[in-house]
PDB file of C-alpha atoms in Angstrom:
ATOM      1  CA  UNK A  24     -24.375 -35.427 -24.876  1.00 56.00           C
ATOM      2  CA  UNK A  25     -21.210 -36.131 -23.199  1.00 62.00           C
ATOM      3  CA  UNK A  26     -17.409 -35.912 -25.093  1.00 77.00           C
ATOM      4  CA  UNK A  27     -14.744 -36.729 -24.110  1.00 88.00           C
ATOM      5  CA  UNK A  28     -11.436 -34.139 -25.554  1.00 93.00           C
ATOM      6  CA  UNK A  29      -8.718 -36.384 -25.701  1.00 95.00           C
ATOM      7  CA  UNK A  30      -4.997 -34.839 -26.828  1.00 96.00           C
ATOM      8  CA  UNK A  31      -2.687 -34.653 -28.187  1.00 96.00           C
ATOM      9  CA  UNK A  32      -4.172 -36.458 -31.648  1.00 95.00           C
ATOM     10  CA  UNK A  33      -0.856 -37.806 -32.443  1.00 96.00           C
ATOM     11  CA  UNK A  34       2.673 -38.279 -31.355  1.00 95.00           C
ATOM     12  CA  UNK A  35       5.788 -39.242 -32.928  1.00 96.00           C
ATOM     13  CA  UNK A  36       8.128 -40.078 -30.466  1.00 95.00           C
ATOM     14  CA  UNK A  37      11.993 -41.522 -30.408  1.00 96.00           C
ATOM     15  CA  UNK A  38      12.300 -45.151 -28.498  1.00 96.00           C
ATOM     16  CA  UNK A  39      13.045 -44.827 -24.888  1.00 97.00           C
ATOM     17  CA  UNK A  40      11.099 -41.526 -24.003  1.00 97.00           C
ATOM     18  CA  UNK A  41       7.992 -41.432 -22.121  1.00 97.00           C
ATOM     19  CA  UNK A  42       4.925 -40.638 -23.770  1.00 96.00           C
ATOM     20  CA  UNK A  43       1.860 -38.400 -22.021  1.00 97.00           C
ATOM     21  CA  UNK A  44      -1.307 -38.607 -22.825  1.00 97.00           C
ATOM     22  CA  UNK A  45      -4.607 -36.826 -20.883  1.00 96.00           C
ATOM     23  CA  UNK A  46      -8.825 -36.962 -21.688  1.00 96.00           C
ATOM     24  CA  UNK A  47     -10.721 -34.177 -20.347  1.00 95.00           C
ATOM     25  CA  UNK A  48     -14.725 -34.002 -19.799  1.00 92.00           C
ATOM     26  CA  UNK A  49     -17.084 -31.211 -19.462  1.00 88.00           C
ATOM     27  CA  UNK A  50     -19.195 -33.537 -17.149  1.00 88.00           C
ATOM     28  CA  UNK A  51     -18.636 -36.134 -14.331  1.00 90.00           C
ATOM     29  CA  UNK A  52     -17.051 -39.475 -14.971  1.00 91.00           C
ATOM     30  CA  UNK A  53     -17.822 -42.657 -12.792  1.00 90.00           C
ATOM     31  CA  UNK A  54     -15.198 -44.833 -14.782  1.00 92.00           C
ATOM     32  CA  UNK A  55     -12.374 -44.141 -16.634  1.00 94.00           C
ATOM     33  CA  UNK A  56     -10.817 -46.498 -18.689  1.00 94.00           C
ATOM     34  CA  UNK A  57      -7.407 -46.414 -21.108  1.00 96.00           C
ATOM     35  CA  UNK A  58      -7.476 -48.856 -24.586  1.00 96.00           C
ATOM     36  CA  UNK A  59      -5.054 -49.796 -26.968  1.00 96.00           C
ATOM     37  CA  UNK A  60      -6.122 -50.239 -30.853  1.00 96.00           C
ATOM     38  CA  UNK A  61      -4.065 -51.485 -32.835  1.00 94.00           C
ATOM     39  CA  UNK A  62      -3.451 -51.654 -36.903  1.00 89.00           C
ATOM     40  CA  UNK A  63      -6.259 -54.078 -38.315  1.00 88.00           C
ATOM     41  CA  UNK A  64      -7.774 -55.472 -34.912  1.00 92.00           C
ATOM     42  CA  UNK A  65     -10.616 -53.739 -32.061  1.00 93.00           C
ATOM     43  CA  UNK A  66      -9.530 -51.944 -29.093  1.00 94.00           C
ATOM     44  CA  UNK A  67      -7.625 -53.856 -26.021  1.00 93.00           C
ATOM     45  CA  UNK A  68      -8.175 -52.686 -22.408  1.00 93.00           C
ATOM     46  CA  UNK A  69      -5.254 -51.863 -20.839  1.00 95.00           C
ATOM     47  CA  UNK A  70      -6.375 -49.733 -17.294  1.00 95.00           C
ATOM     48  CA  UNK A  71     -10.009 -49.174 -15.852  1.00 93.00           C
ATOM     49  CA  UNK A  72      -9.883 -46.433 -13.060  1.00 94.00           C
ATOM     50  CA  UNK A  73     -12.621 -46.363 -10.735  1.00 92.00           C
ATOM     51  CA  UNK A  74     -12.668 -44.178  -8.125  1.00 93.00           C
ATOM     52  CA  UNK A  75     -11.108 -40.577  -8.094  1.00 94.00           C
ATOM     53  CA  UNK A  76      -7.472 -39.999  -7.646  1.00 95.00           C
ATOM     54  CA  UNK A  77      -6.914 -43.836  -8.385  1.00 95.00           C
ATOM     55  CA  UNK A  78      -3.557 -44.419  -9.708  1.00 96.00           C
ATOM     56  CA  UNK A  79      -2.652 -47.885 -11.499  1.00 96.00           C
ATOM     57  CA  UNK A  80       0.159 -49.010 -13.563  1.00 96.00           C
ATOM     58  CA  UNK A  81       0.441 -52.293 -15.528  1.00 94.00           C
ATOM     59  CA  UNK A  82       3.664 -52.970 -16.858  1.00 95.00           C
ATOM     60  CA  UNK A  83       5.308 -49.894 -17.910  1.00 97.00           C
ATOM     61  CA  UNK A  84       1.928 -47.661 -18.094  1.00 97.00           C
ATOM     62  CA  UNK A  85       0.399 -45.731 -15.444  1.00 97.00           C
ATOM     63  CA  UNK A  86      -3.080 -44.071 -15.433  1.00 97.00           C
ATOM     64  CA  UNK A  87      -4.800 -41.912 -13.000  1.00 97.00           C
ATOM     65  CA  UNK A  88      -8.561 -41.095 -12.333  1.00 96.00           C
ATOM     66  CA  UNK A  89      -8.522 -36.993 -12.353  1.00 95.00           C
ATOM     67  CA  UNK A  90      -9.913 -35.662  -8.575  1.00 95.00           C
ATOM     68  CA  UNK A  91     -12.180 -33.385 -10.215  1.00 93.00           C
ATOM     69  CA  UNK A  92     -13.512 -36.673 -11.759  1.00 93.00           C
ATOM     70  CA  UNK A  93     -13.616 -34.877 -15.280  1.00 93.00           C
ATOM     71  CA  UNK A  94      -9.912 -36.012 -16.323  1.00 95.00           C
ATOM     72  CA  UNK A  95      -7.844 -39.393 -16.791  1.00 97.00           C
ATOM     73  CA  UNK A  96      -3.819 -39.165 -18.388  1.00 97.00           C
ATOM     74  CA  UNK A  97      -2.108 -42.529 -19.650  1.00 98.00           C
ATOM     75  CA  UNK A  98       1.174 -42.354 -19.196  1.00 98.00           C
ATOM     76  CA  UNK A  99       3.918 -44.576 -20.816  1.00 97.00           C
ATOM     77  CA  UNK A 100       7.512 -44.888 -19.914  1.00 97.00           C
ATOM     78  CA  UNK A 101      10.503 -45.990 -21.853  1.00 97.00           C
ATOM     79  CA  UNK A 102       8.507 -45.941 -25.176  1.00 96.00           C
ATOM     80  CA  UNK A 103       9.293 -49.573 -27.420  1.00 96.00           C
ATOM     81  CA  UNK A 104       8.289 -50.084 -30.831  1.00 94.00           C
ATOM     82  CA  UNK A 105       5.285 -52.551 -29.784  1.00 94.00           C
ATOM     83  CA  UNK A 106       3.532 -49.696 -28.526  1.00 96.00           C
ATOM     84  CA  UNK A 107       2.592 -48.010 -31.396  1.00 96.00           C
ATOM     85  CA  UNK A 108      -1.400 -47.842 -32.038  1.00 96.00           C
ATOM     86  CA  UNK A 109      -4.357 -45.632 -31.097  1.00 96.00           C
ATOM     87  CA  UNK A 110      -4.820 -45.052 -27.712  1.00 97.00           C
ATOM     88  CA  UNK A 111      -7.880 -44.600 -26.589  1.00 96.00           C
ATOM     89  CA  UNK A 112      -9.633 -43.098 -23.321  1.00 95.00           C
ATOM     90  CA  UNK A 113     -13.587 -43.874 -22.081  1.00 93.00           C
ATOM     91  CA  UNK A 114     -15.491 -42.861 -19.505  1.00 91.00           C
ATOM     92  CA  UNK A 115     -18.429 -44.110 -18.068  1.00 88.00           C
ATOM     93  CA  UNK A 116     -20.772 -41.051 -16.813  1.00 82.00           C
ATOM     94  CA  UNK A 117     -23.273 -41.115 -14.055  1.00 72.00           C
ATOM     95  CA  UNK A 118     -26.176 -41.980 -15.358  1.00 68.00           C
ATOM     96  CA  UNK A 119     -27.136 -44.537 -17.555  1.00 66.00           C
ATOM     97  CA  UNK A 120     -24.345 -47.774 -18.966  1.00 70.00           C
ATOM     98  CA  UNK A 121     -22.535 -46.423 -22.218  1.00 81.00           C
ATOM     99  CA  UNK A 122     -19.125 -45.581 -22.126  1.00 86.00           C
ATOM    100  CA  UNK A 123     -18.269 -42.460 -24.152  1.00 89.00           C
ATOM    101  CA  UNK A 124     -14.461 -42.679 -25.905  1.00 92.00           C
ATOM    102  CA  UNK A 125     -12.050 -40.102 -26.960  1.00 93.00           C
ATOM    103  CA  UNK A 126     -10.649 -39.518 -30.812  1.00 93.00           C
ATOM    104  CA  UNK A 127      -7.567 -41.308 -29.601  1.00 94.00           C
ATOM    105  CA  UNK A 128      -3.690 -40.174 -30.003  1.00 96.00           C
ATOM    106  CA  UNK A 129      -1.647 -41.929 -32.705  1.00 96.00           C
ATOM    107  CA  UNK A 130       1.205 -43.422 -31.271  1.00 97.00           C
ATOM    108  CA  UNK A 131       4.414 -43.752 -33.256  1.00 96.00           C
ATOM    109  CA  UNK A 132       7.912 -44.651 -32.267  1.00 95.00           C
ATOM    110  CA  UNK A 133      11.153 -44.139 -34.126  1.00 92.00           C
ATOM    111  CA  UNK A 134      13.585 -46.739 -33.110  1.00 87.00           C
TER     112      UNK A 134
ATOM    113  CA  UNK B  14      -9.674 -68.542 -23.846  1.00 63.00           C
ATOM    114  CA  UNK B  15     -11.317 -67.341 -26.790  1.00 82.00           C
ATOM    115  CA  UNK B  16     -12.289 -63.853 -26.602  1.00 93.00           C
ATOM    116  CA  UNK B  17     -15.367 -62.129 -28.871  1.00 96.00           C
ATOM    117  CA  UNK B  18     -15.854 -63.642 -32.089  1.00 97.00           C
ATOM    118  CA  UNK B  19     -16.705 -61.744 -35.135  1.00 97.00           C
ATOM    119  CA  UNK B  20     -17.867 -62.434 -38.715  1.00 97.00           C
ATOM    120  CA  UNK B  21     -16.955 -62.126 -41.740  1.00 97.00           C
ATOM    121  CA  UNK B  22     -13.619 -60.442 -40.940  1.00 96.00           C
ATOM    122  CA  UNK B  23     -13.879 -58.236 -44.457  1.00 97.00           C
ATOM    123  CA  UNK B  24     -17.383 -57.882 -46.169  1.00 97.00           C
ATOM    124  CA  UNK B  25     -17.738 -56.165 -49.912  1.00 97.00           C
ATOM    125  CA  UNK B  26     -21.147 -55.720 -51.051  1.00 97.00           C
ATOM    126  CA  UNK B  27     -23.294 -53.042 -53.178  1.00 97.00           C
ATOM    127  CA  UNK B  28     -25.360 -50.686 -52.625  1.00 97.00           C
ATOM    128  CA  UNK B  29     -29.028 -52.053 -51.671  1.00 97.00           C
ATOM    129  CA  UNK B  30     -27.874 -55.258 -50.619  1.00 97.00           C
ATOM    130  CA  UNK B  31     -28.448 -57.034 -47.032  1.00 97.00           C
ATOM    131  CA  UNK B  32     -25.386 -57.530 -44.711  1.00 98.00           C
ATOM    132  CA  UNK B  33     -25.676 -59.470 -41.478  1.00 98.00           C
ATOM    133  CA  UNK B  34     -22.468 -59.131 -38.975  1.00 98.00           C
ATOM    134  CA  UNK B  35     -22.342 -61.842 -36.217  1.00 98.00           C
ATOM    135  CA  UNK B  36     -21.029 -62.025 -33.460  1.00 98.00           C
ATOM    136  CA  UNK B  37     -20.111 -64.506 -30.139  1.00 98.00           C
ATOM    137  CA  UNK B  38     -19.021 -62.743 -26.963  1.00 97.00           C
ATOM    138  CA  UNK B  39     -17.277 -64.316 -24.216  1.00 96.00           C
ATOM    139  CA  UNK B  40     -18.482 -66.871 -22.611  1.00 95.00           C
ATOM    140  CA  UNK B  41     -20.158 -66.060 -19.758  1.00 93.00           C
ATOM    141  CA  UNK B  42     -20.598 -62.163 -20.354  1.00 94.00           C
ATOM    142  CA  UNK B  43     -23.639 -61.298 -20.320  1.00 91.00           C
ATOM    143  CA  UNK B  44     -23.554 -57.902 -22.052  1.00 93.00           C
ATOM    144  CA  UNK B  45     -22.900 -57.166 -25.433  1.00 95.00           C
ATOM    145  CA  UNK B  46     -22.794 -54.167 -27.607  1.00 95.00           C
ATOM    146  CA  UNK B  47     -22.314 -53.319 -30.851  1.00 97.00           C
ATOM    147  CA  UNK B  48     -20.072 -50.105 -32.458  1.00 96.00           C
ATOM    148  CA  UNK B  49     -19.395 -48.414 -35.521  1.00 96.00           C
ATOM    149  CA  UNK B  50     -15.945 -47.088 -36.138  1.00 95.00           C
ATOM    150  CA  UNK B  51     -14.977 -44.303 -38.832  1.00 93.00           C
ATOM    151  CA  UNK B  52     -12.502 -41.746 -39.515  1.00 87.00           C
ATOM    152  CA  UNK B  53     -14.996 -38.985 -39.018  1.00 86.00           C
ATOM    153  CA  UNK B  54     -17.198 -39.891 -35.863  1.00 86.00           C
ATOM    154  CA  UNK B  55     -14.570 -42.334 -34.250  1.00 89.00           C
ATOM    155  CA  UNK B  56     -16.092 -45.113 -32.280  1.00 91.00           C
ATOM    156  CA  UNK B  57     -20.226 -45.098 -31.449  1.00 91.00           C
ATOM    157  CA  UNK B  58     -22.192 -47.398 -29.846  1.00 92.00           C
ATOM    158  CA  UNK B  59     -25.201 -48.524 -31.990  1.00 95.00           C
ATOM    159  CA  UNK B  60     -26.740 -50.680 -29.382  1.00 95.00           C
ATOM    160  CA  UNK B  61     -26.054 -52.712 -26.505  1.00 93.00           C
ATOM    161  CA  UNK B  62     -28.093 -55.936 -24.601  1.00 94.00           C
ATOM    162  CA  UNK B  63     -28.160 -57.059 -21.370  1.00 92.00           C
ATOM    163  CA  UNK B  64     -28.737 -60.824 -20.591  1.00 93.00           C
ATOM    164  CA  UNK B  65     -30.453 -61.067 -24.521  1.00 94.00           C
ATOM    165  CA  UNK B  66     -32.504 -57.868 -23.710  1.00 95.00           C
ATOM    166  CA  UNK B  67     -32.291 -54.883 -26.302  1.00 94.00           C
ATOM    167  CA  UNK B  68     -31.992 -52.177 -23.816  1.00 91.00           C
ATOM    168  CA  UNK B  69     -30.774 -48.885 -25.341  1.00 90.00           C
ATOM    169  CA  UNK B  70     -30.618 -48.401 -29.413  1.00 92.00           C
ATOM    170  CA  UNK B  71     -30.523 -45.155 -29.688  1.00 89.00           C
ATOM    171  CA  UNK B  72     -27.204 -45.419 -31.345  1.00 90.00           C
ATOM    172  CA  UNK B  73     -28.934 -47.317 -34.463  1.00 93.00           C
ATOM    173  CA  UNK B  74     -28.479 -44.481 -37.451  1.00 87.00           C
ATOM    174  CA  UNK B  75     -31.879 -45.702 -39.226  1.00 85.00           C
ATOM    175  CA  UNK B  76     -34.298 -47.825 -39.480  1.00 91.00           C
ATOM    176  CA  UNK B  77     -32.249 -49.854 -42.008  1.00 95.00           C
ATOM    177  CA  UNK B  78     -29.685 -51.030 -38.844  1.00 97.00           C
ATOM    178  CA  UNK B  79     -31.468 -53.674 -37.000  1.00 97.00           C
ATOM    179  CA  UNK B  80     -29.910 -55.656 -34.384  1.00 97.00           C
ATOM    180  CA  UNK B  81     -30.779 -59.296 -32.684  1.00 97.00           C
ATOM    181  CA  UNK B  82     -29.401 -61.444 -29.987  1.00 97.00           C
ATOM    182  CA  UNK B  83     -31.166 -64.894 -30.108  1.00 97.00           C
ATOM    183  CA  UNK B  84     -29.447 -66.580 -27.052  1.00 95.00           C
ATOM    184  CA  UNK B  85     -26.516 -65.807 -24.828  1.00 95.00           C
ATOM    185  CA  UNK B  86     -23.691 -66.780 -27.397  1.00 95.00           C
ATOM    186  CA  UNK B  87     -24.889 -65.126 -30.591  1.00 96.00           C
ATOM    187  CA  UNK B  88     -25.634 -61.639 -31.922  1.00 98.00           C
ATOM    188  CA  UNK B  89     -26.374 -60.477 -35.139  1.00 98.00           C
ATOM    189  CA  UNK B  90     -26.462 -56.713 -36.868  1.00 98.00           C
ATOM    190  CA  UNK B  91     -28.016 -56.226 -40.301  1.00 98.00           C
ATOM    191  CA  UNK B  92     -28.222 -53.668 -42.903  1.00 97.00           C
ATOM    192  CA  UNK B  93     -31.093 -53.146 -44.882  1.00 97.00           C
ATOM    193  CA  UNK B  94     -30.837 -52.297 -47.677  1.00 96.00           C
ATOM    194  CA  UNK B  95     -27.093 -50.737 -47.153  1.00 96.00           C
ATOM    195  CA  UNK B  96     -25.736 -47.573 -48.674  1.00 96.00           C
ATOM    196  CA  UNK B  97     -22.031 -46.343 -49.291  1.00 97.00           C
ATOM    197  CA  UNK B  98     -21.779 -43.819 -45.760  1.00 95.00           C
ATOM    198  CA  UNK B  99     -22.827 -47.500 -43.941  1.00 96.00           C
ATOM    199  CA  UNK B 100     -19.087 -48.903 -44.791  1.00 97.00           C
ATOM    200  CA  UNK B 101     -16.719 -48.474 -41.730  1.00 97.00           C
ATOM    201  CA  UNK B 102     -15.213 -51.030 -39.271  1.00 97.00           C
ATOM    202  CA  UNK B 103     -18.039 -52.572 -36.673  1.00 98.00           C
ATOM    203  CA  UNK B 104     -16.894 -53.853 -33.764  1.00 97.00           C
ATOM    204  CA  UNK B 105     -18.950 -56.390 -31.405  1.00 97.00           C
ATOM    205  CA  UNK B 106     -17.642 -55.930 -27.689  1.00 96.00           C
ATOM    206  CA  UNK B 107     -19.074 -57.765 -24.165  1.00 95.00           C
ATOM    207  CA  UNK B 108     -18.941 -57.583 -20.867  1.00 92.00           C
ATOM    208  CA  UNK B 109     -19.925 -58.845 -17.335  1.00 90.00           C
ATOM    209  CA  UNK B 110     -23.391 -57.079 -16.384  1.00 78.00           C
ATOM    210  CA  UNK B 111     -21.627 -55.953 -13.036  1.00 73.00           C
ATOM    211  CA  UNK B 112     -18.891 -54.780 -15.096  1.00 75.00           C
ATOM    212  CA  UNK B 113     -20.744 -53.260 -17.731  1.00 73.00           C
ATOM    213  CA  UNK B 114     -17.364 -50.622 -18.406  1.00 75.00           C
ATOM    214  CA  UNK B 115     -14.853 -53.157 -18.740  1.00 84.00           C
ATOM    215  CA  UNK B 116     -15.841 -54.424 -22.132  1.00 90.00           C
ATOM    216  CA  UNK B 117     -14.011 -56.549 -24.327  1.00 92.00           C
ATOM    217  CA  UNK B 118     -13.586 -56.277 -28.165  1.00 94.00           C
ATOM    218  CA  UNK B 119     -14.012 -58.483 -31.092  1.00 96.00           C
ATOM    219  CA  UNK B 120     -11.233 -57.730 -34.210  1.00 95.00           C
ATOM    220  CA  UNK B 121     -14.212 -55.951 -35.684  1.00 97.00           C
ATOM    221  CA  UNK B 122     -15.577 -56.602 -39.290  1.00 98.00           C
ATOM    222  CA  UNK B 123     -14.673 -54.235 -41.987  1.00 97.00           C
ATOM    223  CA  UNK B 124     -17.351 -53.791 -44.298  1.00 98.00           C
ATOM    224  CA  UNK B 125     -17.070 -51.442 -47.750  1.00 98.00           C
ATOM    225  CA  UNK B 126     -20.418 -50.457 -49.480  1.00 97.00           C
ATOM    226  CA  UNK B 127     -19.556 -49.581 -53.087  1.00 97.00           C
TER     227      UNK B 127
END
């Protein structure tokens, strides 16, 4: 079936940088979409991409649909302490109405 | 607004007994679809409905995972009888049928099988 290989796994990051993250996919995505989980409650959505080469930004993170359609990155700038969690990519394929998610990337910040 | 509504928050039970999870998605989604979430295999849908309908379960480990939605506003996942490898966090998540990717998650309930 289709996976999703999400890196890094984790990060451990100082306060103030900007953090990187990327999904890849053997296989064709229709929708990409970027969620934050974190300690004790379910995933939040924070981006859904739809078309290829889409860029969008809420806030201070920006994520962009891959032009291959097989890649999405999640990109965070000026890290804060309220952002640590599991972030988490899905994509929705071409066929058929599951979404697919990543192993997520630990997030932690050292203020 | 209240978003997907899940229950019991924390459920202990033993080995061989019954556990129902329930949950109430947003009001006026008409998708819903339940996940299991471990360590090892991360998050996987079980099953999902559209407007009440079962429409793909192949998700469900076993036959001992069954999964109902009565009406619009209520969904329920049981465990029959449950075993130890059941306990993980299960979330309930739902959506608009014409936005069947954007989904929306419930806090999940955690549920140990000793």
């Amino acid at each position: 079936g289709q996976q999703l290989n999400q890196s890094p796994q984790s990060m451990f990051i100082q306060e103030g940088e900007d953090v990187s993250m990327n999904c890849t996919s053997s296989s064709i995505f229709n929708t990409w979409l970027w969620y934050k989980q974190d300690p004790g409650e379910g995933p939040v959505l924070l981006i859904a991409l739809y078309k290829a080469g889409e860029l969008t930004s809420n806030g201070r993170l920006t994520a962009q649909f891959g032009i291959t359609r097989k890649d999405s990155f999640l990109n965070i700038s000026a890290s804060i302490p309220s952002d640590v969690g599991i972030y988490f990519c899905a994509g929705r394929g071409e066929y058929g109405n599951k979404l697919v998610f990543g192993a997520g990337t630990i997030l932690r910040v050292k203020s | 607004d209240a978003g997907v509504i899940q229950s019991p928050r924390h459920e202990v039970t033993e080995m061989g007994q019954e556990v129902t999870l329930r949950c109430k998605p947003i009001s006026g989604h008409n998708s819903l679809f339940w996940y299991r979430q471990t360590m090892m295999r991360g998050l996987e849908l079980l099953i999902y409905f559209n407007n009440n309908v079962p429409i793909d379960d192949s998700g469900m480990p076993e036959d001992r995972f069954s999964a109902k939605m009565p009406n619009a506003s209520f969904s329920t996942l049981k465990i029959q009888p449950s075993e130890p490898r059941d306990s993980a966090v299960y979330f309930c998540a739902s959506s608009v049928l014409a936005r069947l990717e954007t989904q929306y998650f419930g806090p999940g309930t955690r549920l140990l099988v000793l």
